[in-house]
Each structure stands twice: as structure tokens, then as C-alpha cells.
PDB file of C-alpha atoms and ligand atoms in Angstrom:
ATOM      1  CA  UNK A 210       0.000   0.000   0.000  1.00 93.00           C
ATOM      2  CA  UNK A 211       1.176   3.501  -0.817  1.00 97.00           C
ATOM      3  CA  UNK A 212       0.137   6.284   1.471  1.00 98.00           C
ATOM      4  CA  UNK A 213       0.577   9.978   0.787  1.00 98.00           C
ATOM      5  CA  UNK A 214       0.492  12.113   3.915  1.00 98.00           C
ATOM      6  CA  UNK A 215       0.034  15.854   3.420  1.00 98.00           C
ATOM      7  CA  UNK A 216       2.259  15.651   0.382  1.00 98.00           C
ATOM      8  CA  UNK A 217       3.393  18.979  -1.026  1.00 98.00           C
ATOM      9  CA  UNK A 218       5.504  20.297  -3.878  1.00 98.00           C
ATOM     10  CA  UNK A 219       6.158  24.012  -4.224  1.00 97.00           C
ATOM     11  CA  UNK A 220       7.771  25.576  -7.258  1.00 96.00           C
ATOM     12  CA  UNK A 221       8.848  29.121  -7.986  1.00 94.00           C
ATOM     13  CA  UNK A 222       7.361  30.621 -11.120  1.00 90.00           C
ATOM     14  CA  UNK A 223      10.389  31.814 -13.066  1.00 90.00           C
ATOM     15  CA  UNK A 224       8.733  34.837 -14.662  1.00 91.00           C
ATOM     16  CA  UNK A 225       6.786  36.228 -11.698  1.00 93.00           C
ATOM     17  CA  UNK A 226       9.098  34.916  -8.976  1.00 92.00           C
ATOM     18  CA  UNK A 227       6.036  33.794  -7.031  1.00 95.00           C
ATOM     19  CA  UNK A 228       5.780  30.463  -5.251  1.00 95.00           C
ATOM     20  CA  UNK A 229       3.005  28.125  -6.263  1.00 95.00           C
ATOM     21  CA  UNK A 230       1.893  24.653  -5.277  1.00 97.00           C
ATOM     22  CA  UNK A 231       2.093  21.929  -7.937  1.00 97.00           C
ATOM     23  CA  UNK A 232       0.803  19.568  -5.232  1.00 98.00           C
ATOM     24  CA  UNK A 233      -0.786  20.774  -2.006  1.00 98.00           C
ATOM     25  CA  UNK A 234      -1.656  18.964   1.224  1.00 97.00           C
ATOM     26  CA  UNK A 235      -2.375  15.731  -0.636  1.00 98.00           C
ATOM     27  CA  UNK A 236      -3.374  12.813   1.601  1.00 98.00           C
ATOM     28  CA  UNK A 237      -4.375   9.665  -0.203  1.00 97.00           C
ATOM     29  CA  UNK A 238      -4.095   5.877  -0.053  1.00 97.00           C
ATOM     30  CA  UNK A 239      -3.403   3.637  -3.047  1.00 97.00           C
ATOM     31  CA  UNK A 240      -4.661   0.206  -1.949  1.00 96.00           C
ATOM     32  CA  UNK A 241      -2.738  -2.999  -2.740  1.00 96.00           C
ATOM     33  CA  UNK A 242      -3.772  -4.950  -5.803  1.00 96.00           C
ATOM     34  CA  UNK A 243      -6.007  -2.171  -7.105  1.00 97.00           C
ATOM     35  CA  UNK A 244      -5.866   0.356  -9.901  1.00 97.00           C
ATOM     36  CA  UNK A 245      -6.209   3.907  -8.647  1.00 98.00           C
ATOM     37  CA  UNK A 246      -6.731   6.459 -11.396  1.00 98.00           C
ATOM     38  CA  UNK A 247      -5.207   9.862 -10.720  1.00 98.00           C
ATOM     39  CA  UNK A 248      -7.468  12.076 -12.788  1.00 97.00           C
ATOM     40  CA  UNK A 249      -7.464  15.769 -13.591  1.00 96.00           C
ATOM     41  CA  UNK A 250      -6.786  18.409 -16.225  1.00 95.00           C
ATOM     42  CA  UNK A 251      -3.343  19.211 -17.552  1.00 94.00           C
ATOM     43  CA  UNK A 252      -1.183  20.964 -14.962  1.00 94.00           C
ATOM     44  CA  UNK A 253      -3.094  19.743 -11.878  1.00 97.00           C
ATOM     45  CA  UNK A 254      -0.079  17.922 -10.426  1.00 97.00           C
ATOM     46  CA  UNK A 255      -0.535  14.303 -11.552  1.00 97.00           C
ATOM     47  CA  UNK A 256       2.931  13.730 -12.990  1.00 95.00           C
ATOM     48  CA  UNK A 257       4.591  15.586 -10.120  1.00 97.00           C
ATOM     49  CA  UNK A 258       2.810  13.248  -7.695  1.00 98.00           C
ATOM     50  CA  UNK A 259       3.987  10.131  -9.579  1.00 96.00           C
ATOM     51  CA  UNK A 260       7.529  11.435  -9.775  1.00 95.00           C
ATOM     52  CA  UNK A 261       7.576  12.019  -6.030  1.00 96.00           C
ATOM     53  CA  UNK A 262       6.478   8.414  -5.426  1.00 96.00           C
ATOM     54  CA  UNK A 263       9.487   7.040  -7.297  1.00 91.00           C
ATOM     55  CA  UNK A 264      11.819   9.750  -6.027  1.00 92.00           C
ATOM     56  CA  UNK A 265      12.471  11.467  -9.332  1.00 90.00           C
ATOM     57  CA  UNK A 266      11.170  14.653  -7.683  1.00 94.00           C
ATOM     58  CA  UNK A 267      11.710  15.593  -4.060  1.00 95.00           C
ATOM     59  CA  UNK A 268       8.661  16.747  -2.048  1.00 97.00           C
ATOM     60  CA  UNK A 269       8.839  20.088  -0.254  1.00 98.00           C
ATOM     61  CA  UNK A 270       6.564  18.739   2.447  1.00 98.00           C
ATOM     62  CA  UNK A 271       4.695  15.710   3.704  1.00 98.00           C
ATOM     63  CA  UNK A 272       5.524  12.041   3.496  1.00 97.00           C
ATOM     64  CA  UNK A 273       5.155   9.001   1.276  1.00 98.00           C
ATOM     65  CA  UNK A 274       4.908   5.580   2.883  1.00 97.00           C
ATOM     66  CA  UNK A 275       5.347   2.312   1.000  1.00 96.00           C
ATOM     67  CA  UNK A 276       4.035  -0.572   3.098  1.00 94.00           C
ATOM     68  CA  UNK A 277       4.321   1.682   6.118  1.00 95.00           C
ATOM     69  CA  UNK A 278       7.944   2.704   5.465  1.00 94.00           C
ATOM     70  CA  UNK A 279       8.976   6.238   4.565  1.00 96.00           C
ATOM     71  CA  UNK A 280      10.381   6.021   1.033  1.00 96.00           C
ATOM     72  CA  UNK A 281      13.010   8.633   1.858  1.00 93.00           C
ATOM     73  CA  UNK A 282      14.534   6.131   4.284  1.00 93.00           C
ATOM     74  CA  UNK A 283      14.868   3.463   1.588  1.00 90.00           C
ATOM     75  CA  UNK A 284      17.767   3.000  -0.785  1.00 87.00           C
ATOM     76  CA  UNK A 285      16.856   4.230  -4.284  1.00 82.00           C
ATOM     77  CA  UNK A 286      17.849   0.884  -5.834  1.00 81.00           C
ATOM     78  CA  UNK A 287      15.561  -0.997  -3.438  1.00 86.00           C
ATOM     79  CA  UNK A 288      12.750   1.373  -4.273  1.00 88.00           C
ATOM     80  CA  UNK A 289      13.300   0.929  -8.004  1.00 83.00           C
ATOM     81  CA  UNK A 290      12.981  -2.825  -7.588  1.00 84.00           C
ATOM     82  CA  UNK A 291       9.563  -2.360  -6.010  1.00 91.00           C
ATOM     83  CA  UNK A 292       8.223   0.315  -8.315  1.00 92.00           C
ATOM     84  CA  UNK A 293       7.863   0.089 -12.085  1.00 87.00           C
ATOM     85  CA  UNK A 294       7.333   3.200 -14.163  1.00 85.00           C
ATOM     86  CA  UNK A 295       5.572   3.385 -17.512  1.00 83.00           C
ATOM     87  CA  UNK A 296       5.520   6.673 -19.403  1.00 79.00           C
ATOM     88  CA  UNK A 297       4.069   7.619 -22.741  1.00 70.00           C
ATOM     89  CA  UNK A 298       7.481   8.252 -24.263  1.00 65.00           C
ATOM     90  CA  UNK A 299       8.467   4.692 -23.504  1.00 65.00           C
ATOM     91  CA  UNK A 300      12.104   5.009 -24.428  1.00 75.00           C
ATOM     92  CA  UNK A 301      12.672   1.470 -25.671  1.00 88.00           C
ATOM     93  CA  UNK A 302      16.324   0.729 -26.369  1.00 90.00           C
ATOM     94  CA  UNK A 303      16.531   1.216 -30.152  1.00 92.00           C
ATOM     95  CA  UNK A 304      19.430  -1.157 -30.761  1.00 95.00           C
ATOM     96  CA  UNK A 305      17.834  -4.058 -28.841  1.00 95.00           C
ATOM     97  CA  UNK A 306      15.170  -6.441 -30.117  1.00 96.00           C
ATOM     98  CA  UNK A 307      11.705  -6.447 -28.559  1.00 96.00           C
ATOM     99  CA  UNK A 308      12.534  -9.585 -26.576  1.00 95.00           C
ATOM    100  CA  UNK A 309      15.811  -8.107 -25.343  1.00 94.00           C
ATOM    101  CA  UNK A 310      14.017  -4.899 -24.348  1.00 93.00           C
ATOM    102  CA  UNK A 311      11.594  -6.867 -22.190  1.00 92.00           C
ATOM    103  CA  UNK A 312      14.408  -8.968 -20.691  1.00 92.00           C
ATOM    104  CA  UNK A 313      16.762  -6.072 -19.844  1.00 85.00           C
ATOM    105  CA  UNK A 314      15.712  -5.483 -16.247  1.00 76.00           C
ATOM    106  CA  UNK A 315      15.536  -9.138 -15.125  1.00 78.00           C
ATOM    107  CA  UNK A 316      18.936  -9.635 -16.813  1.00 78.00           C
ATOM    108  CA  UNK A 317      20.330  -6.730 -14.823  1.00 75.00           C
ATOM    109  CA  UNK A 318      18.834  -8.220 -11.673  1.00 74.00           C
ATOM    110  CA  UNK A 319      20.790 -11.389 -12.447  1.00 81.00           C
ATOM    111  CA  UNK A 320      17.826 -13.712 -12.972  1.00 82.00           C
ATOM    112  CA  UNK A 321      18.524 -16.972 -14.818  1.00 88.00           C
ATOM    113  CA  UNK A 322      18.681 -16.265 -18.572  1.00 88.00           C
ATOM    114  CA  UNK A 323      16.500 -19.122 -19.830  1.00 89.00           C
ATOM    115  CA  UNK A 324      13.779 -18.311 -17.300  1.00 89.00           C
ATOM    116  CA  UNK A 325      13.914 -14.622 -18.200  1.00 89.00           C
ATOM    117  CA  UNK A 326      13.551 -15.357 -21.943  1.00 91.00           C
ATOM    118  CA  UNK A 327      10.611 -17.644 -21.273  1.00 92.00           C
ATOM    119  CA  UNK A 328       8.931 -15.037 -19.106  1.00 90.00           C
ATOM    120  CA  UNK A 329       9.579 -12.275 -21.656  1.00 93.00           C
ATOM    121  CA  UNK A 330       7.768 -14.403 -24.243  1.00 94.00           C
ATOM    122  CA  UNK A 331       4.852 -14.948 -21.856  1.00 91.00           C
ATOM    123  CA  UNK A 332       4.612 -11.228 -21.191  1.00 89.00           C
ATOM    124  CA  UNK A 333       4.620 -10.374 -24.888  1.00 93.00           C
ATOM    125  CA  UNK A 334       1.795 -12.841 -25.348  1.00 90.00           C
ATOM    126  CA  UNK A 335      -0.007 -11.274 -22.399  1.00 84.00           C
ATOM    127  CA  UNK A 336       0.075  -7.786 -23.958  1.00 84.00           C
ATOM    128  CA  UNK A 337      -1.116  -9.228 -27.251  1.00 85.00           C
ATOM    129  CA  UNK A 338       2.108  -9.444 -29.232  1.00 92.00           C
ATOM    130  CA  UNK A 339       2.888 -12.825 -30.788  1.00 95.00           C
ATOM    131  CA  UNK A 340       6.465 -13.512 -29.551  1.00 95.00           C
ATOM    132  CA  UNK A 341       7.481 -15.373 -32.710  1.00 96.00           C
ATOM    133  CA  UNK A 342       6.342 -12.493 -34.878  1.00 97.00           C
ATOM    134  CA  UNK A 343       7.485  -9.535 -32.750  1.00 97.00           C
ATOM    135  CA  UNK A 344      10.243 -10.779 -30.448  1.00 96.00           C
ATOM    136  CA  UNK A 345      13.004 -10.297 -33.007  1.00 97.00           C
ATOM    137  CA  UNK A 346      11.850  -6.927 -34.304  1.00 97.00           C
ATOM    138  CA  UNK A 347      13.470  -3.651 -33.367  1.00 96.00           C
ATOM    139  CA  UNK A 348      11.539  -0.675 -31.931  1.00 94.00           C
ATOM    140  CA  UNK A 349      11.645   1.312 -35.198  1.00 94.00           C
ATOM    141  CA  UNK A 350       9.720  -1.513 -36.880  1.00 96.00           C
ATOM    142  CA  UNK A 351       6.772  -1.186 -34.473  1.00 92.00           C
ATOM    143  CA  UNK A 352       3.632   0.948 -34.583  1.00 88.00           C
ATOM    144  CA  UNK A 353       3.040   3.357 -31.693  1.00 83.00           C
ATOM    145  CA  UNK A 354       0.539   0.973 -30.100  1.00 83.00           C
ATOM    146  CA  UNK A 355       2.864  -2.005 -30.432  1.00 88.00           C
ATOM    147  CA  UNK A 356       5.725  -0.023 -28.879  1.00 89.00           C
ATOM    148  CA  UNK A 357       3.489   0.924 -25.951  1.00 86.00           C
ATOM    149  CA  UNK A 358       2.614  -2.740 -25.463  1.00 87.00           C
ATOM    150  CA  UNK A 359       6.312  -3.544 -25.291  1.00 91.00           C
ATOM    151  CA  UNK A 360       6.713  -0.746 -22.738  1.00 88.00           C
ATOM    152  CA  UNK A 361       4.023  -2.327 -20.554  1.00 86.00           C
ATOM    153  CA  UNK A 362       5.587  -5.805 -20.936  1.00 89.00           C
ATOM    154  CA  UNK A 363       8.986  -4.409 -20.009  1.00 89.00           C
ATOM    155  CA  UNK A 364       7.627  -2.762 -16.864  1.00 85.00           C
ATOM    156  CA  UNK A 365       5.966  -6.048 -15.877  1.00 84.00           C
ATOM    157  CA  UNK A 366       9.132  -8.074 -16.552  1.00 85.00           C
ATOM    158  CA  UNK A 367      10.859  -6.736 -13.466  1.00 80.00           C
ATOM    159  CA  UNK A 368       7.801  -7.979 -11.552  1.00 82.00           C
ATOM    160  CA  UNK A 369       7.463  -4.948  -9.275  1.00 88.00           C
ATOM    161  CA  UNK A 370       4.521  -5.008  -6.863  1.00 92.00           C
ATOM    162  CA  UNK A 371       3.819  -1.358  -7.693  1.00 95.00           C
ATOM    163  CA  UNK A 372       3.362   0.150 -11.157  1.00 93.00           C
ATOM    164  CA  UNK A 373       3.208   3.874 -11.804  1.00 94.00           C
ATOM    165  CA  UNK A 374       1.713   4.566 -15.221  1.00 92.00           C
ATOM    166  CA  UNK A 375       1.692   8.052 -16.724  1.00 91.00           C
ATOM    167  CA  UNK A 376      -0.818   8.293 -19.592  1.00 90.00           C
ATOM    168  CA  UNK A 377       0.210   4.830 -20.836  1.00 85.00           C
ATOM    169  CA  UNK A 378      -2.624   4.790 -23.376  1.00 84.00           C
ATOM    170  CA  UNK A 379      -2.188   8.339 -24.619  1.00 80.00           C
ATOM    171  CA  UNK A 380      -1.288   9.050 -28.231  1.00 71.00           C
ATOM    172  CA  UNK A 381      -2.951   5.871 -29.496  1.00 77.00           C
ATOM    173  CA  UNK A 382      -5.748   5.659 -32.022  1.00 80.00           C
ATOM    174  CA  UNK A 383      -9.075   4.700 -30.368  1.00 86.00           C
ATOM    175  CA  UNK A 384      -9.042   1.110 -31.618  1.00 83.00           C
ATOM    176  CA  UNK A 385      -5.456   0.429 -30.486  1.00 80.00           C
ATOM    177  CA  UNK A 386      -6.240   2.097 -27.161  1.00 85.00           C
ATOM    178  CA  UNK A 387      -9.316  -0.069 -26.572  1.00 88.00           C
ATOM    179  CA  UNK A 388      -7.343  -3.196 -27.324  1.00 82.00           C
ATOM    180  CA  UNK A 389      -4.422  -2.285 -25.082  1.00 83.00           C
ATOM    181  CA  UNK A 390      -6.769  -1.284 -22.231  1.00 89.00           C
ATOM    182  CA  UNK A 391      -8.554  -4.616 -22.580  1.00 87.00           C
ATOM    183  CA  UNK A 392      -5.217  -6.482 -22.437  1.00 83.00           C
ATOM    184  CA  UNK A 393      -4.153  -4.352 -19.476  1.00 86.00           C
ATOM    185  CA  UNK A 394      -7.316  -5.173 -17.460  1.00 91.00           C
ATOM    186  CA  UNK A 395      -6.873  -8.833 -18.278  1.00 86.00           C
ATOM    187  CA  UNK A 396      -3.261  -8.781 -17.071  1.00 84.00           C
ATOM    188  CA  UNK A 397      -4.225  -6.937 -13.918  1.00 90.00           C
ATOM    189  CA  UNK A 398      -6.921  -9.493 -13.086  1.00 91.00           C
ATOM    190  CA  UNK A 399      -4.146 -12.100 -12.971  1.00 87.00           C
ATOM    191  CA  UNK A 400      -1.238 -10.144 -11.518  1.00 87.00           C
ATOM    192  CA  UNK A 401      -3.070  -7.877  -9.024  1.00 93.00           C
ATOM    193  CA  UNK A 402      -0.443  -5.131  -8.995  1.00 93.00           C
ATOM    194  CA  UNK A 403      -0.793  -1.945  -7.018  1.00 96.00           C
ATOM    195  CA  UNK A 404      -1.259   0.519  -9.844  1.00 96.00           C
ATOM    196  CA  UNK A 405      -1.371   4.295  -9.973  1.00 97.00           C
ATOM    197  CA  UNK A 406      -2.672   5.319 -13.390  1.00 96.00           C
ATOM    198  CA  UNK A 407      -2.373   8.963 -14.394  1.00 96.00           C
ATOM    199  CA  UNK A 408      -4.893  10.157 -16.951  1.00 95.00           C
ATOM    200  CA  UNK A 409      -6.733  13.317 -17.981  1.00 94.00           C
ATOM    201  CA  UNK A 410      -9.444  11.175 -19.615  1.00 93.00           C
ATOM    202  CA  UNK A 411     -12.479  10.737 -17.369  1.00 93.00           C
ATOM    203  CA  UNK A 412     -13.847   7.786 -19.369  1.00 93.00           C
ATOM    204  CA  UNK A 413     -10.524   6.001 -19.040  1.00 94.00           C
ATOM    205  CA  UNK A 414     -10.419   6.684 -15.283  1.00 96.00           C
ATOM    206  CA  UNK A 415     -13.943   5.349 -14.794  1.00 95.00           C
ATOM    207  CA  UNK A 416     -13.337   2.332 -16.989  1.00 95.00           C
ATOM    208  CA  UNK A 417      -9.988   1.227 -15.583  1.00 96.00           C
ATOM    209  CA  UNK A 418      -9.893   2.579 -12.035  1.00 97.00           C
ATOM    210  CA  UNK A 419     -11.033   0.563  -9.028  1.00 97.00           C
ATOM    211  CA  UNK A 420     -10.685   3.936  -7.307  1.00 97.00           C
ATOM    212  CA  UNK A 421     -10.545   7.402  -8.790  1.00 97.00           C
ATOM    213  CA  UNK A 422      -8.729  10.346  -7.212  1.00 97.00           C
ATOM    214  CA  UNK A 423      -9.671  13.643  -8.802  1.00 97.00           C
ATOM    215  CA  UNK A 424      -7.077  16.398  -8.535  1.00 97.00           C
ATOM    216  CA  UNK A 425      -7.766  20.081  -8.984  1.00 96.00           C
ATOM    217  CA  UNK A 426      -4.903  22.582  -8.927  1.00 95.00           C
ATOM    218  CA  UNK A 427      -2.695  20.247  -6.896  1.00 96.00           C
ATOM    219  CA  UNK A 428      -5.360  19.398  -4.340  1.00 97.00           C
ATOM    220  CA  UNK A 429      -7.580  16.368  -3.883  1.00 97.00           C
ATOM    221  CA  UNK A 430     -11.079  17.279  -5.036  1.00 96.00           C
ATOM    222  CA  UNK A 431     -12.718  13.845  -4.835  1.00 95.00           C
ATOM    223  CA  UNK A 432     -11.841  10.242  -4.056  1.00 96.00           C
ATOM    224  CA  UNK A 433     -13.978   7.168  -4.455  1.00 95.00           C
ATOM    225  CA  UNK A 434     -15.021   4.237  -6.599  1.00 95.00           C
ATOM    226  CA  UNK A 435     -16.180   5.021 -10.135  1.00 94.00           C
ATOM    227  CA  UNK A 436     -19.745   4.450  -8.900  1.00 92.00           C
ATOM    228  CA  UNK A 437     -19.323   6.992  -6.090  1.00 90.00           C
ATOM    229  CA  UNK A 438     -18.142   9.555  -8.601  1.00 85.00           C
ATOM    230  CA  UNK A 439     -20.904   8.920 -11.094  1.00 80.00           C
ATOM    231  CA  UNK A 440     -23.591   9.101  -8.399  1.00 77.00           C
ATOM    232  CA  UNK A 441     -22.171  12.177  -6.650  1.00 69.00           C
ATOM    233  CA  UNK A 442     -20.471  14.161  -9.388  1.00 62.00           C
TER     234      UNK A 442
HETATM  235  P1  ADP B 735      -0.049  17.242 -14.791  1.00 96.03           P
HETATM  236  O1  ADP B 735       0.761  15.986 -14.791  1.00 96.03           O
HETATM  237  O2  ADP B 735      -1.319  17.112 -14.022  1.00 96.03           O
HETATM  238  O3  ADP B 735      -0.266  17.797 -16.168  1.00 96.03           O
HETATM  239  P2  ADP B 735       2.311  18.390 -13.571  1.00 96.03           P
HETATM  240  O4  ADP B 735       2.480  17.617 -12.333  1.00 96.03           O
HETATM  241  O5  ADP B 735       3.175  18.061 -14.728  1.00 96.03           O
HETATM  242  O6  ADP B 735       0.768  18.361 -13.996  1.00 96.03           O
HETATM  243  O7  ADP B 735       2.526  19.952 -13.252  1.00 96.03           O
HETATM  244  C1  ADP B 735       1.861  20.597 -12.169  1.00 96.03           C
HETATM  245  C2  ADP B 735       2.284  22.055 -12.142  1.00 96.03           C
HETATM  246  O8  ADP B 735       3.637  22.142 -11.756  1.00 96.03           O
HETATM  247  C3  ADP B 735       2.178  22.753 -13.481  1.00 96.03           C
HETATM  248  O9  ADP B 735       1.787  24.072 -13.251  1.00 96.03           O
HETATM  249  C4  ADP B 735       3.589  22.700 -14.018  1.00 96.03           C
HETATM  250  O10 ADP B 735       3.834  23.761 -14.890  1.00 96.03           O
HETATM  251  C5  ADP B 735       4.396  22.824 -12.734  1.00 96.03           C
HETATM  252  N1  ADP B 735       5.717  22.164 -12.829  1.00 96.03           N
HETATM  253  C6  ADP B 735       5.935  20.858 -13.065  1.00 96.03           C
HETATM  254  N2  ADP B 735       7.255  20.583 -13.041  1.00 96.03           N
HETATM  255  C7  ADP B 735       7.879  21.764 -12.794  1.00 96.03           C
HETATM  256  C8  ADP B 735       9.249  22.168 -12.650  1.00 96.03           C
HETATM  257  N3  ADP B 735      10.228  21.270 -12.739  1.00 96.03           N
HETATM  258  N4  ADP B 735       9.502  23.464 -12.381  1.00 96.03           N
HETATM  259  C9  ADP B 735       8.511  24.355 -12.262  1.00 96.03           C
HETATM  260  N5  ADP B 735       7.213  24.053 -12.377  1.00 96.03           N
HETATM  261  C10 ADP B 735       6.896  22.778 -12.650  1.00 96.03           C
HETATM  262  P1  ADP B 736       9.976 -19.005  -6.707  1.00 96.03           P
HETATM  263  O1  ADP B 736      10.719 -20.105  -7.395  1.00 96.03           O
HETATM  264  O2  ADP B 736       9.727 -19.236  -5.248  1.00 96.03           O
HETATM  265  O3  ADP B 736       8.772 -18.529  -7.465  1.00 96.03           O
HETATM  266  P2  ADP B 736      11.731 -17.056  -7.855  1.00 96.03           P
HETATM  267  O4  ADP B 736      13.052 -16.593  -7.346  1.00 96.03           O
HETATM  268  O5  ADP B 736      11.682 -17.908  -9.064  1.00 96.03           O
HETATM  269  O6  ADP B 736      10.980 -17.741  -6.647  1.00 96.03           O
HETATM  270  O7  ADP B 736      10.807 -15.796  -8.145  1.00 96.03           O
HETATM  271  C1  ADP B 736      10.606 -14.780  -7.199  1.00 96.03           C
HETATM  272  C2  ADP B 736       9.800 -13.700  -7.864  1.00 96.03           C
HETATM  273  O8  ADP B 736      10.508 -13.196  -8.979  1.00 96.03           O
HETATM  274  C3  ADP B 736       8.473 -14.212  -8.397  1.00 96.03           C
HETATM  275  O9  ADP B 736       7.483 -13.252  -8.133  1.00 96.03           O
HETATM  276  C4  ADP B 736       8.673 -14.375  -9.873  1.00 96.03           C
HETATM  277  O10 ADP B 736       7.496 -14.074 -10.599  1.00 96.03           O
HETATM  278  C5  ADP B 736       9.747 -13.353 -10.163  1.00 96.03           C
HETATM  279  N1  ADP B 736      10.641 -13.855 -11.207  1.00 96.03           N
HETATM  280  C6  ADP B 736      11.284 -15.034 -11.231  1.00 96.03           C
HETATM  281  N2  ADP B 736      12.021 -15.166 -12.310  1.00 96.03           N
HETATM  282  C7  ADP B 736      11.863 -14.046 -13.016  1.00 96.03           C
HETATM  283  C8  ADP B 736      12.374 -13.578 -14.245  1.00 96.03           C
HETATM  284  N3  ADP B 736      13.193 -14.312 -14.990  1.00 96.03           N
HETATM  285  N4  ADP B 736      12.006 -12.363 -14.670  1.00 96.03           N
HETATM  286  C9  ADP B 736      11.178 -11.611 -13.921  1.00 96.03           C
HETATM  287  N5  ADP B 736      10.648 -12.001 -12.758  1.00 96.03           N
HETATM  288  C10 ADP B 736      10.985 -13.202 -12.313  1.00 96.03           C
END
């Protein structure tokens, strides 16, 4: 479980010199094994919140607990093992094949090679890419949707209990997005990861989120199940 306690990030506006809150007094729980959608318009603090959870950005106030432990007290490499990060600009390694891209992290973690290859194939299958057809391709030979699928498979390959996903279905055509979302829900039913899914798309939040946290100007405006939000908008 991830718990944000009065989390805060202040920035200084470079033109006006004024301080503003990208994230303000944010207290929120992301339950284990569930998808929590972090929803809100552009600039409301979603990405900043994600980046604070994996320590790419330092909070100016408050605390983040992972399974009850302050993340600031954990070694960054331990944290990275527990938290996977999927962003829209997936940054696949261009000189590696699809299969090698998916296997990179487990290889680095020193897992047995044969097992890692087998699992990479399973994961490709899981995200809807036929391993025999796609495993040997290079990123430049993939469509945007296929590349995003590889990005999801690669994040899953390290088998982190927590996945932070920043607009993972953005920039896809509607059909590709529907298919990848379907595959994603199917995977999640089996793997039961603790997922924080950033999106500005309310339909996506309601469709994929077990919980939805609505942010407005860095502050929590609403939190509940999709049903709660639809009934009490
Ligand atoms: P969202 O992901 O919801 O679009 P962000 O978390 O990216 O929002 O940004 C929240 C606010 O913080 C925005 O006003 C943005 O301009 C500002 N911001 C984000 N990163 C920085 C930064 N490194 N320096 C200054 N301001 C920033
Ligand atoms: P066990 O044999 O008890 O399952 P392992 O050491 O094989 O223990 O696996 C521990 C965890 O690491 C499991 O959650 C498993 O899914 C994951 N894991 C094992 N092998 C790999 C691999 N090659 N790539 C990614 N994750 C792996």
C-alpha cells in the first residue's frame, strides 16, 4: 500500500518569482492490488505526484509511505525494484530487439537467462504481441501501439509489486487504445499489482480505475469508486 500524507511540492514561477503549489496537502491511499486512477486536467499535479512516489522529484513537504515505510529512508535501488514506471514516451532501447528490451531489467537483476527469456515471451503474449512475430523486431519496426505494449511488458518483466503509469494509453488511435486497455485489465486481473494510473481522460479513469482520485490545482477534489463519482459528481 502507498500512502501519501500531506504531500506537497512548491515551485517558484520563473517569470513572476512567485511560489506556487504543484501539489498541495495531498493525503491519499493507493490500496494494494487495485488500480487507482489519478485524474485531472493538464497541470493539476498528476505527474509531479507520480515522480515524487518514485523519487524522481523531491517533495517540499509531507511524506510518502510504501508498506508503512517512509520512502526517503529506503535506498533508491531498493525502491526501483519495487516500483515500475511506464511513461508515454516509452524510451525502448533502439538497438535491442523487442525480446531483449523486455528482458533487460531481469537480466540486470541477475535472474537466470533461460527463465527470463521464457517469461519475456509470456509477457509479450499477455500484452497481445505474438512472440514469434514480434520478439526479433526492433523498436523502429513497431507501430506506436505495439511499442506501448512492449513498454508495458517491459515494466511487468521486473515484476514490481507497484506500477506507476503516466498516460500509458495516450497518443494511441481509439481502436489500439481499446485493445491495449482490454489487455491491461486482463493482465491486472491475474497479476493484481498496485497501480497508480495517471490520466486526464475521465472515461478512461472510470473504466480502468477501481478507485478514482480527482485532482484540482494540486489538491484532492474527490476520491472514491467510479460508482461513487458517477452518483455524486
Ligand atoms: P499534470 O501531470 O497534471 O499535467 P504536472 O504535475 O506536470 O501536472 O505539473 C503541475 C504544475 O507544476 C504545473 O503548473 C507545471 O507547470 C508545474 N511544474 C511541473 N514541473 C515543474 C518544474 N520542474 N519546475 C517548475 N514548475 C513545474
Ligand atoms: P519461486 O521459485 O519461489 O517462485 P523465484 O526466485 O523464481 O521464486 O521468483 C521470485 C519472484 O521473482 C516471483 O514473483 C517471480 O514471478 C519473479 N521472477 C522469477 N524469475 C523471473 C524472471 N526471470 N524475470 C522476472 N521475474 C521473475
